[in-house]
mmCIF file of N, CA and C in Angstrom:
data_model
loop_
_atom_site.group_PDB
_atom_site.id
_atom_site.type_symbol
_atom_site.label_atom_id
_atom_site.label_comp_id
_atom_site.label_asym_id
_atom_site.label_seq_id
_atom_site.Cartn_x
_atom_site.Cartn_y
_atom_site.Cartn_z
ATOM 1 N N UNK M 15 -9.773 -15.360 16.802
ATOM 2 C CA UNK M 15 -9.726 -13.974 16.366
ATOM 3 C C UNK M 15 -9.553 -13.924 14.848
ATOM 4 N N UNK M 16 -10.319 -13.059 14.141
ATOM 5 C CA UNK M 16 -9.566 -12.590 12.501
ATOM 6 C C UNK M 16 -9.158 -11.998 12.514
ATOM 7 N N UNK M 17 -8.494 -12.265 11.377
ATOM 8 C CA UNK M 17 -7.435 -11.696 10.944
ATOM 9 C C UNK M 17 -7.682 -10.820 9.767
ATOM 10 N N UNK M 18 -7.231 -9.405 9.700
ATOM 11 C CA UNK M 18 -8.025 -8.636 9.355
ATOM 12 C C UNK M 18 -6.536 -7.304 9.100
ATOM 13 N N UNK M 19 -6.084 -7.935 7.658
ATOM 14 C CA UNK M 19 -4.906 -7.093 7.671
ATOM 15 C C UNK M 19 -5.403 -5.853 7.179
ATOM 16 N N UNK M 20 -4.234 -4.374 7.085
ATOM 17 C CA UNK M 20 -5.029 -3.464 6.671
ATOM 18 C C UNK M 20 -4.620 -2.705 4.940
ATOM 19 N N UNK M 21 -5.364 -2.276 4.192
ATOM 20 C CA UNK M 21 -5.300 -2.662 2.646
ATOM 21 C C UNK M 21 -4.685 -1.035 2.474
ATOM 22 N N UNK M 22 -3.611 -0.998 2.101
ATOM 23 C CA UNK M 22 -2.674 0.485 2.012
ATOM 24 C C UNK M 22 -1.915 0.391 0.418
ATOM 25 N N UNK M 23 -1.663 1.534 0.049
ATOM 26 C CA UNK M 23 -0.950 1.975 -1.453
ATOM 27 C C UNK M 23 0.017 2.527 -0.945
ATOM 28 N N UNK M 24 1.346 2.926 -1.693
ATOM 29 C CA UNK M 24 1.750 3.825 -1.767
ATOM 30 C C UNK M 24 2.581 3.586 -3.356
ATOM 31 N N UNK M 25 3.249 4.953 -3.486
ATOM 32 C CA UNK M 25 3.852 5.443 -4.867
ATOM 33 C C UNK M 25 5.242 6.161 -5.110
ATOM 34 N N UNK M 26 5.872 5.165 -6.091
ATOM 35 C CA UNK M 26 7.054 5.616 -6.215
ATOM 36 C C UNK M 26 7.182 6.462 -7.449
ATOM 37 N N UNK M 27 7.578 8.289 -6.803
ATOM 38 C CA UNK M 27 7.811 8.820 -8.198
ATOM 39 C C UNK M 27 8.894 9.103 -8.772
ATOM 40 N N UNK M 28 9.396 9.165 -9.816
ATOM 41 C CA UNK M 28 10.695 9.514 -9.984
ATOM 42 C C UNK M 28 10.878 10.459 -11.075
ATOM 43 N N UNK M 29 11.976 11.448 -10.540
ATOM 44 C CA UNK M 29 12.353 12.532 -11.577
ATOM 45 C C UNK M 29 13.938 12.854 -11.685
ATOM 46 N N UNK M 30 14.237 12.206 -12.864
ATOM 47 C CA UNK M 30 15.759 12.720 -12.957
ATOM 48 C C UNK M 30 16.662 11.617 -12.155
ATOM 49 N N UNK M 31 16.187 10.408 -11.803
ATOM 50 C CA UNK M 31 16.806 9.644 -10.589
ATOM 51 C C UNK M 31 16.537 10.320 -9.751
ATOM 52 N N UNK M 32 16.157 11.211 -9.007
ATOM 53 C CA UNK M 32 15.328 11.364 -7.451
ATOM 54 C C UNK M 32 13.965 10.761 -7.680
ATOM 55 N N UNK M 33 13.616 10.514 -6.169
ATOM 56 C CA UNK M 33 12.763 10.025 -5.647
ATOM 57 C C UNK M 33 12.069 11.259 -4.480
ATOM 58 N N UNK M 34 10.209 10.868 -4.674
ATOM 59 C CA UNK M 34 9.446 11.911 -4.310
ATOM 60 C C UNK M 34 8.883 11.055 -2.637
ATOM 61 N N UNK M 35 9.859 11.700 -1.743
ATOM 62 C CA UNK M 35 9.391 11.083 -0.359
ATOM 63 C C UNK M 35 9.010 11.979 1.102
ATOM 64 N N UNK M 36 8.699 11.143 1.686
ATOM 65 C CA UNK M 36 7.468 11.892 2.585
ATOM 66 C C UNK M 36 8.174 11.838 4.006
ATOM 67 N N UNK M 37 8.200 12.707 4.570
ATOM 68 C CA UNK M 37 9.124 13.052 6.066
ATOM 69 C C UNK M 37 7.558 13.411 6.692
ATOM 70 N N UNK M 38 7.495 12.169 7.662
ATOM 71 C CA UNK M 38 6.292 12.282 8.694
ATOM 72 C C UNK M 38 6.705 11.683 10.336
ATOM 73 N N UNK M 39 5.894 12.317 11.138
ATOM 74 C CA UNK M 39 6.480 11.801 12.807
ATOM 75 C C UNK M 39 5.021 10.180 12.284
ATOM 76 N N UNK M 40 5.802 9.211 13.579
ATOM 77 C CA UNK M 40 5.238 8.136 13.227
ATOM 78 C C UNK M 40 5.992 7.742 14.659
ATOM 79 N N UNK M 41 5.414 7.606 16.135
ATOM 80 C CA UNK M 41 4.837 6.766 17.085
ATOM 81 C C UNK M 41 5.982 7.804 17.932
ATOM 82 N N UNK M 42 6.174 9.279 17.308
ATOM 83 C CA UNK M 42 7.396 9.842 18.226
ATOM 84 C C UNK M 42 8.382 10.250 17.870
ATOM 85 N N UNK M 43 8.384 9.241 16.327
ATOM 86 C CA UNK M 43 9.752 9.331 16.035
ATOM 87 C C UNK M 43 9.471 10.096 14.565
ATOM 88 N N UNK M 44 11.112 10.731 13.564
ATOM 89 C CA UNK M 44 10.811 11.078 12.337
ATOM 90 C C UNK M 44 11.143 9.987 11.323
ATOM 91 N N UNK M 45 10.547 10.013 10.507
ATOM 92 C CA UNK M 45 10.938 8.571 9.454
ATOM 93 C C UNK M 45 10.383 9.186 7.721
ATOM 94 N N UNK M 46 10.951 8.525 6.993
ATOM 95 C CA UNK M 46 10.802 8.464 5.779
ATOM 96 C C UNK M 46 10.040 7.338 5.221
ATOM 97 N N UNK M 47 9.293 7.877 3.810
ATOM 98 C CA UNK M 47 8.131 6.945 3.268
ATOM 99 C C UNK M 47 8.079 7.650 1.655
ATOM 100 N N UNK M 48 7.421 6.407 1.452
ATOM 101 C CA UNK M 48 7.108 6.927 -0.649
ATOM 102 C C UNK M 48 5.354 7.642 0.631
ATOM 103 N N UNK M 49 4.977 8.588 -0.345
ATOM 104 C CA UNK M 49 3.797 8.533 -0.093
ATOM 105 C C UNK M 49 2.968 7.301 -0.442
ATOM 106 N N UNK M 50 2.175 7.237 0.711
ATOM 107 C CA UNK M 50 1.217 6.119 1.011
ATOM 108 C C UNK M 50 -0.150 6.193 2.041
ATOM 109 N N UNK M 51 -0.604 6.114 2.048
ATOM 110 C CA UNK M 51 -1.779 5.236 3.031
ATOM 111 C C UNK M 51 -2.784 4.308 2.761
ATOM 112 N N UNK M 52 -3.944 4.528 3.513
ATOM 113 C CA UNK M 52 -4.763 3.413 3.489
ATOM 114 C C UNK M 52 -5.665 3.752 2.337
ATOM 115 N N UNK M 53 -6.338 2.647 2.008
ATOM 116 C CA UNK M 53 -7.674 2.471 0.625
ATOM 117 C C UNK M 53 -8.645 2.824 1.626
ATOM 118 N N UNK M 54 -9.558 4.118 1.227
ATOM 119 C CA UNK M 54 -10.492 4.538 1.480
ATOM 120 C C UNK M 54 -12.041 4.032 0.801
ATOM 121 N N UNK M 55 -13.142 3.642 1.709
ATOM 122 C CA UNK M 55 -14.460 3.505 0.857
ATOM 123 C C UNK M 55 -14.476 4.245 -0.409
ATOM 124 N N UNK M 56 -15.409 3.445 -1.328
ATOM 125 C CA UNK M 56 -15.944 3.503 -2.504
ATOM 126 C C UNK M 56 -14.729 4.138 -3.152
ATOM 127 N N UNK M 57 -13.327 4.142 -3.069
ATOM 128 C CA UNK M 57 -12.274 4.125 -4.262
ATOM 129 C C UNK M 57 -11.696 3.495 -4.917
ATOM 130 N N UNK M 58 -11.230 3.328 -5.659
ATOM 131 C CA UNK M 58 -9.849 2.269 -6.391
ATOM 132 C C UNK M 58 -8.568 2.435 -5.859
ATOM 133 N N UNK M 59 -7.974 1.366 -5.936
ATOM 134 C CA UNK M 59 -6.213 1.414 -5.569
ATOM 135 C C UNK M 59 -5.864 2.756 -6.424
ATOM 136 N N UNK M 60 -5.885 2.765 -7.564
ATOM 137 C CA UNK M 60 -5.092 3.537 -8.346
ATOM 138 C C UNK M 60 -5.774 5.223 -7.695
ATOM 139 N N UNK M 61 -7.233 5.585 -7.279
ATOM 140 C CA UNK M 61 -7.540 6.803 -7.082
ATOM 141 C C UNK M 61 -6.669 6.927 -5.354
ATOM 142 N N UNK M 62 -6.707 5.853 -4.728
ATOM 143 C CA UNK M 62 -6.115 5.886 -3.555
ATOM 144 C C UNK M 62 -4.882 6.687 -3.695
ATOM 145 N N UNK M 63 -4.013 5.720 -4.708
ATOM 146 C CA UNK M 63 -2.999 6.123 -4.788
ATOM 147 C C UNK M 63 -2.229 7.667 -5.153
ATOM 148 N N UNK M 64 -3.292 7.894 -6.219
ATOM 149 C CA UNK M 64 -3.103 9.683 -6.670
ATOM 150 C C UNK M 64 -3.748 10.872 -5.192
ATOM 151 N N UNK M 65 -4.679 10.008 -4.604
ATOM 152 C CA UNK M 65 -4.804 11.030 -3.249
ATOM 153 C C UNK M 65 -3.960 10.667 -2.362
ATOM 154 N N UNK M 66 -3.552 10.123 -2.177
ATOM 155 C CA UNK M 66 -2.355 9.872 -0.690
ATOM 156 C C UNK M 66 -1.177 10.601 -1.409
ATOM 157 N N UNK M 67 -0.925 10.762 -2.518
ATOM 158 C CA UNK M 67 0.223 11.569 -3.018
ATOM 159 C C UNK M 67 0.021 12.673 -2.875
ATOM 160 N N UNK M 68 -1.083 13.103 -3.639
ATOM 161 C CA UNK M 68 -1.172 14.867 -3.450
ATOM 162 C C UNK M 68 -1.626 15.120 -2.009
ATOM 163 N N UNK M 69 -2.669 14.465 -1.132
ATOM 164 C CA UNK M 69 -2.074 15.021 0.249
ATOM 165 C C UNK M 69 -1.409 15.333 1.094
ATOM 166 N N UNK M 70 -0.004 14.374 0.807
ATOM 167 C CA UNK M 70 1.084 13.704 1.340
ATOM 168 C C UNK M 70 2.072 15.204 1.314
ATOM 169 N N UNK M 71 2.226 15.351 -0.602
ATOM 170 C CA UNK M 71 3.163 15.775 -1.026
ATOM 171 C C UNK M 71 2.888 17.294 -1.710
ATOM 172 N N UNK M 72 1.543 16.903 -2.094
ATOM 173 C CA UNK M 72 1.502 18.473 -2.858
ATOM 174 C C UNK M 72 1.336 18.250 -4.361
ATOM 175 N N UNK M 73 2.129 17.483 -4.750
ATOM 176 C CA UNK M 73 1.770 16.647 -6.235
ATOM 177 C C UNK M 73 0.513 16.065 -6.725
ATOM 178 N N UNK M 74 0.563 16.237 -7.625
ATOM 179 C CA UNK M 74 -0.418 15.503 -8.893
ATOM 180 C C UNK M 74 0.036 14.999 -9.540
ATOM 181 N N UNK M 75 0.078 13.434 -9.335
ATOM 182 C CA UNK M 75 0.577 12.692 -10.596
ATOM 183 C C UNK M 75 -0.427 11.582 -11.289
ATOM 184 N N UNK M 76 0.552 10.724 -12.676
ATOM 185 C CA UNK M 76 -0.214 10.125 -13.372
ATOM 186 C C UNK M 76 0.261 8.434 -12.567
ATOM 187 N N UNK M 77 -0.261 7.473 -12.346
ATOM 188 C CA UNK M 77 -0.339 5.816 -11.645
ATOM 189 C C UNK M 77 0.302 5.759 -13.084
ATOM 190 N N UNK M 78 1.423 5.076 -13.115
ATOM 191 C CA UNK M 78 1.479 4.224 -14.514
ATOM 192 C C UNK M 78 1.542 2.723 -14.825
ATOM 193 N N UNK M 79 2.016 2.395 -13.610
ATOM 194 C CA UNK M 79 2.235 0.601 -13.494
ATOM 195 C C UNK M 79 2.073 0.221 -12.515
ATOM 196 N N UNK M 80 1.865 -0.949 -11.602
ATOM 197 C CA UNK M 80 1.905 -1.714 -10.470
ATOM 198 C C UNK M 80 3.603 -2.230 -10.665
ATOM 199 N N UNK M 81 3.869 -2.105 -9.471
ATOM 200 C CA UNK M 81 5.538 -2.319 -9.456
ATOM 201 C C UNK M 81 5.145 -3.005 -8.261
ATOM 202 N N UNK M 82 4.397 -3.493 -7.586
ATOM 203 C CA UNK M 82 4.219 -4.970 -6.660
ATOM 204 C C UNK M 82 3.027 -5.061 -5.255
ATOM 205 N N UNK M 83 2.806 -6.115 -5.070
ATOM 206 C CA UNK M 83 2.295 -6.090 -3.928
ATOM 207 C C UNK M 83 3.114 -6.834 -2.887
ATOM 208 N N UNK M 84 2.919 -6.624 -1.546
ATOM 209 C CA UNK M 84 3.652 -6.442 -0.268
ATOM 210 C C UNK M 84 2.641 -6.605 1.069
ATOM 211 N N UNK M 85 3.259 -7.305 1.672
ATOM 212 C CA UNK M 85 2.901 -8.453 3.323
ATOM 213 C C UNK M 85 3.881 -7.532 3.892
ATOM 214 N N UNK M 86 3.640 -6.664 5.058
ATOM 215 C CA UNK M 86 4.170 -6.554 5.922
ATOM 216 C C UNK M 86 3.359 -6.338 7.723
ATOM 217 N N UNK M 87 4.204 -7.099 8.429
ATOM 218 C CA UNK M 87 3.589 -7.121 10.224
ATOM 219 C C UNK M 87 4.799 -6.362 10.992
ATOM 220 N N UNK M 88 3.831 -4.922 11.186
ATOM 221 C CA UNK M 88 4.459 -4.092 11.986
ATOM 222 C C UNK M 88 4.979 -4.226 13.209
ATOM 223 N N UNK M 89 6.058 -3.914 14.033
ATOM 224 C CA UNK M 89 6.387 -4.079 15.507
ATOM 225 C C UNK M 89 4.800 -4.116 16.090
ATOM 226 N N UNK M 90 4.059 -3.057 16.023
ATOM 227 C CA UNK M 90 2.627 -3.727 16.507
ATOM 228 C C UNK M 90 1.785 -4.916 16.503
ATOM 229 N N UNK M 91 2.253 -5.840 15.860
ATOM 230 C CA UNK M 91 1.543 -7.046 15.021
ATOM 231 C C UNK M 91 0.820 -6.717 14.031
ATOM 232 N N UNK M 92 0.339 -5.472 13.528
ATOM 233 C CA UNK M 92 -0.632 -5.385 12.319
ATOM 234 C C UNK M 92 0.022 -5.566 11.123
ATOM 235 N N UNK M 93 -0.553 -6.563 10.524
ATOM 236 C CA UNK M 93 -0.161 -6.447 9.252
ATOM 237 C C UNK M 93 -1.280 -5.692 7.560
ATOM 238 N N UNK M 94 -0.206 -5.280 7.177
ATOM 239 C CA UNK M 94 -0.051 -4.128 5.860
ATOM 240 C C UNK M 94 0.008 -5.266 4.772
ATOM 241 N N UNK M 95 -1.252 -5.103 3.831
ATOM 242 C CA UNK M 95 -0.727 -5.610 2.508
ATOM 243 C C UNK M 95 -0.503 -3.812 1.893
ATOM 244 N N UNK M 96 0.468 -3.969 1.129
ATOM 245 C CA UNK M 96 0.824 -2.750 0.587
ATOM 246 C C UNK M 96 0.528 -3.180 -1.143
ATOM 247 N N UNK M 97 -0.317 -2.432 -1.763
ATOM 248 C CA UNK M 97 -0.268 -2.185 -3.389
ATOM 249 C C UNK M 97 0.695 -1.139 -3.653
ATOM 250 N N UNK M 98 2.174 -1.258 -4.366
ATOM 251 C CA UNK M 98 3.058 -0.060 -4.493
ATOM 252 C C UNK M 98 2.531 0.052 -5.888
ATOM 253 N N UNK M 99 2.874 1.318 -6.427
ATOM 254 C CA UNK M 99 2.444 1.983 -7.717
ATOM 255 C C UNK M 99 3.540 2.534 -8.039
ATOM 256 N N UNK M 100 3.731 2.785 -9.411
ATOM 257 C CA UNK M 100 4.766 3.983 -10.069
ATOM 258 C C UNK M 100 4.068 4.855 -10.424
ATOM 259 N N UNK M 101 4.002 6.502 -10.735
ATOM 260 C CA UNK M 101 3.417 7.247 -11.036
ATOM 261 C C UNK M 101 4.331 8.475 -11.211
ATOM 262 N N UNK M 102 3.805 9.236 -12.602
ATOM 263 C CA UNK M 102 4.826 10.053 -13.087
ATOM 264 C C UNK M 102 4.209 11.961 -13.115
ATOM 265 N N UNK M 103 4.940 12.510 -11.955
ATOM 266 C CA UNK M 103 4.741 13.737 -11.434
ATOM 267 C C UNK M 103 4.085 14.897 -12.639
ATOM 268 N N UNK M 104 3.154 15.669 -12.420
ATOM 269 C CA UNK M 104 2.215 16.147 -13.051
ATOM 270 C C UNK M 104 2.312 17.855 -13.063
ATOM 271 N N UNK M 105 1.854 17.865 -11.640
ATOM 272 C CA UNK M 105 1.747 19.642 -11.093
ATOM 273 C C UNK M 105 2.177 19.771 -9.767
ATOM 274 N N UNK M 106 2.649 20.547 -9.190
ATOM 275 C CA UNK M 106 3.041 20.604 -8.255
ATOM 276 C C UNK M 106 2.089 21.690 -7.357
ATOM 277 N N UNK M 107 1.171 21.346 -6.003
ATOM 278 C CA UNK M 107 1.141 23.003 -5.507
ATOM 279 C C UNK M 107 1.435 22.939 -4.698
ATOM 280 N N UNK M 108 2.106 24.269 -4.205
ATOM 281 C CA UNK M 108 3.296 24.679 -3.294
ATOM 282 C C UNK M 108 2.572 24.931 -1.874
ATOM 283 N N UNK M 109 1.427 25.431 -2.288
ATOM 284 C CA UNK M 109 0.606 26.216 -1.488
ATOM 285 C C UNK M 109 -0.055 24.954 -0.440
ATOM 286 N N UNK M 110 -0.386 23.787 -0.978
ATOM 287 C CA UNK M 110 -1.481 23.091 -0.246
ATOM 288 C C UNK M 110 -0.566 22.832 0.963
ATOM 289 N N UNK M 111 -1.885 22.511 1.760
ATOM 290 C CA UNK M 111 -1.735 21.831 3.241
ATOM 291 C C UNK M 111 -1.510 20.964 3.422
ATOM 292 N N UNK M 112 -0.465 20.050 3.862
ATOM 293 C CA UNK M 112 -0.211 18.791 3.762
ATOM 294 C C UNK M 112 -0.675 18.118 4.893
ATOM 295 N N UNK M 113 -1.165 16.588 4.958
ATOM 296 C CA UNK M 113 -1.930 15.787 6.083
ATOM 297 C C UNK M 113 -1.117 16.106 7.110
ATOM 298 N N UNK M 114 -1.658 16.085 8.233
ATOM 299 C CA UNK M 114 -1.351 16.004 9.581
ATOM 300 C C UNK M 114 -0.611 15.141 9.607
ATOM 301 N N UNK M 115 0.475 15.301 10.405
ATOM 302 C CA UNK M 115 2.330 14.565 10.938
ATOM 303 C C UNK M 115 2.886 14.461 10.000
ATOM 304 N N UNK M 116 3.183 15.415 8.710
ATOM 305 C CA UNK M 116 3.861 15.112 7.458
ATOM 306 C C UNK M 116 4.636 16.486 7.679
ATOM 307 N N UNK M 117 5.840 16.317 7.887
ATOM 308 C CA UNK M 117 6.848 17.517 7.959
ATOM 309 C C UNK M 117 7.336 17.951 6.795
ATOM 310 N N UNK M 118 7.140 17.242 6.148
ATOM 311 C CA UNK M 118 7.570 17.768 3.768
ATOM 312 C C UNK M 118 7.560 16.970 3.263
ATOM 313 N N UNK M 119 7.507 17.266 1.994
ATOM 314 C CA UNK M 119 7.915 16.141 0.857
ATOM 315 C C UNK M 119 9.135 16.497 0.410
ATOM 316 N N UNK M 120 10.108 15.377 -0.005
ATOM 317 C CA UNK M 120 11.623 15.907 -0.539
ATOM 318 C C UNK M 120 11.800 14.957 -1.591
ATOM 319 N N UNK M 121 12.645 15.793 -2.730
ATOM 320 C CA UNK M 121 13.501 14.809 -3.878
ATOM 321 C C UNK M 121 14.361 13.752 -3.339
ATOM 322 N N UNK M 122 15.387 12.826 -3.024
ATOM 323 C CA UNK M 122 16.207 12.386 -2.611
ATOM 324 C C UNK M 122 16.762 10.944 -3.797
ATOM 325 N N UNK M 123 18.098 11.052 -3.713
ATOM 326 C CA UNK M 123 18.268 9.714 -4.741
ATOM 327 C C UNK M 123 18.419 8.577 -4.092
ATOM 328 N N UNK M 124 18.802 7.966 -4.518
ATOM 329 C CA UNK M 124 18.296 6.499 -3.847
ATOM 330 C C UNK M 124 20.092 6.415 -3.132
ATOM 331 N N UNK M 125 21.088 7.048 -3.471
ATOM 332 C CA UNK M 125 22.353 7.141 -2.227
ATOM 333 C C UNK M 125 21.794 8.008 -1.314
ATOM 334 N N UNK M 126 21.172 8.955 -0.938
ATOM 335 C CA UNK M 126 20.855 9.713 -0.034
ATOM 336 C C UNK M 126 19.762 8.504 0.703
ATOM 337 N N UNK M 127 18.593 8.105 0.484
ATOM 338 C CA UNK M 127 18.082 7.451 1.388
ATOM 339 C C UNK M 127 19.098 6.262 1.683
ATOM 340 N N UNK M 128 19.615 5.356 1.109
ATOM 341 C CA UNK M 128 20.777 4.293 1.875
ATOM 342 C C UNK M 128 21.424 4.727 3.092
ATOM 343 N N UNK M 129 21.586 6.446 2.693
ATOM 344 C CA UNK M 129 22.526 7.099 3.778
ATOM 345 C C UNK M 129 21.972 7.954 4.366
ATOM 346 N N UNK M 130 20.919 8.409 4.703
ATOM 347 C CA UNK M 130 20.094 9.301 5.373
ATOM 348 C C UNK M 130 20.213 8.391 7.059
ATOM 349 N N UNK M 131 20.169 9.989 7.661
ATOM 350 C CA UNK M 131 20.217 9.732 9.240
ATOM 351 C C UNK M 131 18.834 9.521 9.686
ATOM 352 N N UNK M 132 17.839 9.868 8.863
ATOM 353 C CA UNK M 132 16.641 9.590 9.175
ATOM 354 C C UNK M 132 16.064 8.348 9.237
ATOM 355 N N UNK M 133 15.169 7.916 9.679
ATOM 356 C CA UNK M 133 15.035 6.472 10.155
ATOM 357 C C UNK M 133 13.585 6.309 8.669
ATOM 358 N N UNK M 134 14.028 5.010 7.987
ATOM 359 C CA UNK M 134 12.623 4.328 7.091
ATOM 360 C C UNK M 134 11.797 4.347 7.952
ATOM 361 N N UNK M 135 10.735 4.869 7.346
ATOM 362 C CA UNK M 135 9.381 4.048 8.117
ATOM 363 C C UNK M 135 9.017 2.757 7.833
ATOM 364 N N UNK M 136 9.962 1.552 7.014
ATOM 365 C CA UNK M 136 10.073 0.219 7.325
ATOM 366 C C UNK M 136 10.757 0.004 5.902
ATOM 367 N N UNK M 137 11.348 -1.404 6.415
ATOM 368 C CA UNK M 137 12.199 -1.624 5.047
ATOM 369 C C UNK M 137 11.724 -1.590 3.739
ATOM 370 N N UNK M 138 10.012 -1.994 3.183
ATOM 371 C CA UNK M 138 9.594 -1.536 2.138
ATOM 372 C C UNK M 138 9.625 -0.520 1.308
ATOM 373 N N UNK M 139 10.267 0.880 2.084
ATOM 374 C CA UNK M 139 10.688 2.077 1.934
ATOM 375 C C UNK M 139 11.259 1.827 0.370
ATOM 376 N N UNK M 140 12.437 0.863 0.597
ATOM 377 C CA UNK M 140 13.910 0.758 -0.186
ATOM 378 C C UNK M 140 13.589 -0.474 -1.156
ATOM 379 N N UNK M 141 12.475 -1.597 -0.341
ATOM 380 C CA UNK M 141 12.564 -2.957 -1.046
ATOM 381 C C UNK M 141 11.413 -2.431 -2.154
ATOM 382 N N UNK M 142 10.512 -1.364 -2.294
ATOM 383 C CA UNK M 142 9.415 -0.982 -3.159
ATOM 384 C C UNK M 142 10.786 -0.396 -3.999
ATOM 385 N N UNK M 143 11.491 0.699 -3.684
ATOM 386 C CA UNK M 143 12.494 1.361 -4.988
ATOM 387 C C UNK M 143 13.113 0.380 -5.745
ATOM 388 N N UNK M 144 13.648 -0.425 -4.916
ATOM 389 C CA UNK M 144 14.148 -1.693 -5.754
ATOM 390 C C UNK M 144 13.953 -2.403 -6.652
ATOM 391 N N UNK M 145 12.351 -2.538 -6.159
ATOM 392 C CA UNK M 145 11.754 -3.450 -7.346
ATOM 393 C C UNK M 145 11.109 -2.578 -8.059
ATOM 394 N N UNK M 146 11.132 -1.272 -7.929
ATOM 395 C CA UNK M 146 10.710 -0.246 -8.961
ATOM 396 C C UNK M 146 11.884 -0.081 -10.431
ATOM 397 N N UNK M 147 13.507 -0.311 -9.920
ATOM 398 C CA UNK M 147 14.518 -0.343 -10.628
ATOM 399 C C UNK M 147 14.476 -1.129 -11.210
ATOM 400 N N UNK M 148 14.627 -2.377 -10.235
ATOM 401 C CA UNK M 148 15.295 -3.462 -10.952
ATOM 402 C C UNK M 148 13.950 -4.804 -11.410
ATOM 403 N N UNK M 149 12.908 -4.259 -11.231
ATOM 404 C CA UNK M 149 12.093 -5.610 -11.779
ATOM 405 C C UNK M 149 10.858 -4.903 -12.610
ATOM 406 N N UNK M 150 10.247 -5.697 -13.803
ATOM 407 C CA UNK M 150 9.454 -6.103 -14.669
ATOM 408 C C UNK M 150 7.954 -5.042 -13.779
ATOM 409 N N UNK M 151 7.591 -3.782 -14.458
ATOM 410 C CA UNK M 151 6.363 -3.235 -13.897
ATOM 411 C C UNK M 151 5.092 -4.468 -15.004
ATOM 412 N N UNK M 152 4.198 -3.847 -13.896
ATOM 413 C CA UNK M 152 2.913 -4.352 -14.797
ATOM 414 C C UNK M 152 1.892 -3.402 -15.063
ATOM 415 N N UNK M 153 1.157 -3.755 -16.395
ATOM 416 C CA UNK M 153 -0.037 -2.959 -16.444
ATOM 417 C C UNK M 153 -0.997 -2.761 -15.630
ATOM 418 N N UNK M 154 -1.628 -2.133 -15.752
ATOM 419 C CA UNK M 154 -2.655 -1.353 -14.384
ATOM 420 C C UNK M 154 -3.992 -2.224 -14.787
ATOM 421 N N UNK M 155 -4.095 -2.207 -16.113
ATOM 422 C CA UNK M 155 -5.197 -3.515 -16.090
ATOM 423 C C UNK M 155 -5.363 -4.862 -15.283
ATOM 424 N N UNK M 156 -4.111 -4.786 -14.952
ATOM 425 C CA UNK M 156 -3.950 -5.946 -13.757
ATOM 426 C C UNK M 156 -4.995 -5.921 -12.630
ATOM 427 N N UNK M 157 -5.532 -4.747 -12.629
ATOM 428 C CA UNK M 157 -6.038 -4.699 -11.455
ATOM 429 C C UNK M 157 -7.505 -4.595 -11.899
ATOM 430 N N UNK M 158 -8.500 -5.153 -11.123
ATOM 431 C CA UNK M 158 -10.170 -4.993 -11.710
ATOM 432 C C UNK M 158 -10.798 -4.587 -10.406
#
C-alpha cells in the first residue's frame, strides 16, 4: 500500500498575546484549532494558508514567517504533514459565513487554551504556539 500522507497549513495569529482560534465539531465532538486545512490544487502553502483563515475565521491576514513543519498520525492512522505559518491580522468581516462545522473564531491567550474545557483538536494545537514563542521563525522564501 502507499503511503500517501495528507499536505495541510494552518496559522498562528496573534494580537496583544491572544491567539486567533477556531471552535469546530470534529468526529462528534467540539475541539479547538489555529485555523487550518488542507492545500488545495493549483495554490501555494502561503495562499492556502490566508484562505483557510478567512474561511475559518472571518479574517484577512498577512503569512509572515514559517514557524515549522509537522508529522502527525491521527487516531485514524492518517497522517498530516502540517506547514504552520505566522500571519499578522488585517480586516476583519463580521458578516461572512464561516465553513461548515466551525462554531466561531475566538481570541484566547495561551493560559486560557492550557485551561480550556474544550478538547485540542490534537496536541499541535499548543506544540505550533510554542514554537511560534519560543523558537527562531523563518523567511517565507524558504519555501519555492
Amino acid at each position: 500500500m502507499r503511503f500517501k500522507p495528507h499536505l495541510t497549513v494552518a496559522t498562528i495569529v496573534e494580537d496583544s498575546g491572544r491567539f486567533l482560534m477556531v471552535e469546530e465539531r470534529q468526529d462528534g465532538r467540539t475541539v479547538l484549532n489555529q485555523p487550518a486545512g488542507h492545500l488545495e490544487a493549483d495554490e501555494s502553502l502561503i495562499e492556502a494558508a490566508e484562505r483557510e483563515t478567512l474561511e475559518e475565521t472571518g479574517w484577512t491576514v498577512e503569512i509572515t514567517s514559517l514557524v515549522g513543519l509537522y508529522l502527525f498520525t491521527a487516531r485514524n492512522g492518517i497522517t498530516y504533514q502540517r506547514t504552520c505559518f505566522a500571519g499578522r491580522p488585517l480586516a476583519h468581516d463580521a458578516a461572512r459565513v464561516l465553513d461548515e462545522g466551525i462554531i466561531g473564531a475566538h481570541w484566547m491567550t495561551l493560559d486560557q487554551l492550557q485551561n480550556t474545557p474544550t478538547e485540542l483538536r490534537s496536541h499541535l494545537v499548543l506544540d505550533c504556539i510554542r514554537d511560534y514563542l519560543e523558537k527562531p521563525h523563518y523567511p517565507l522564501d524558504l519555501i519555492r
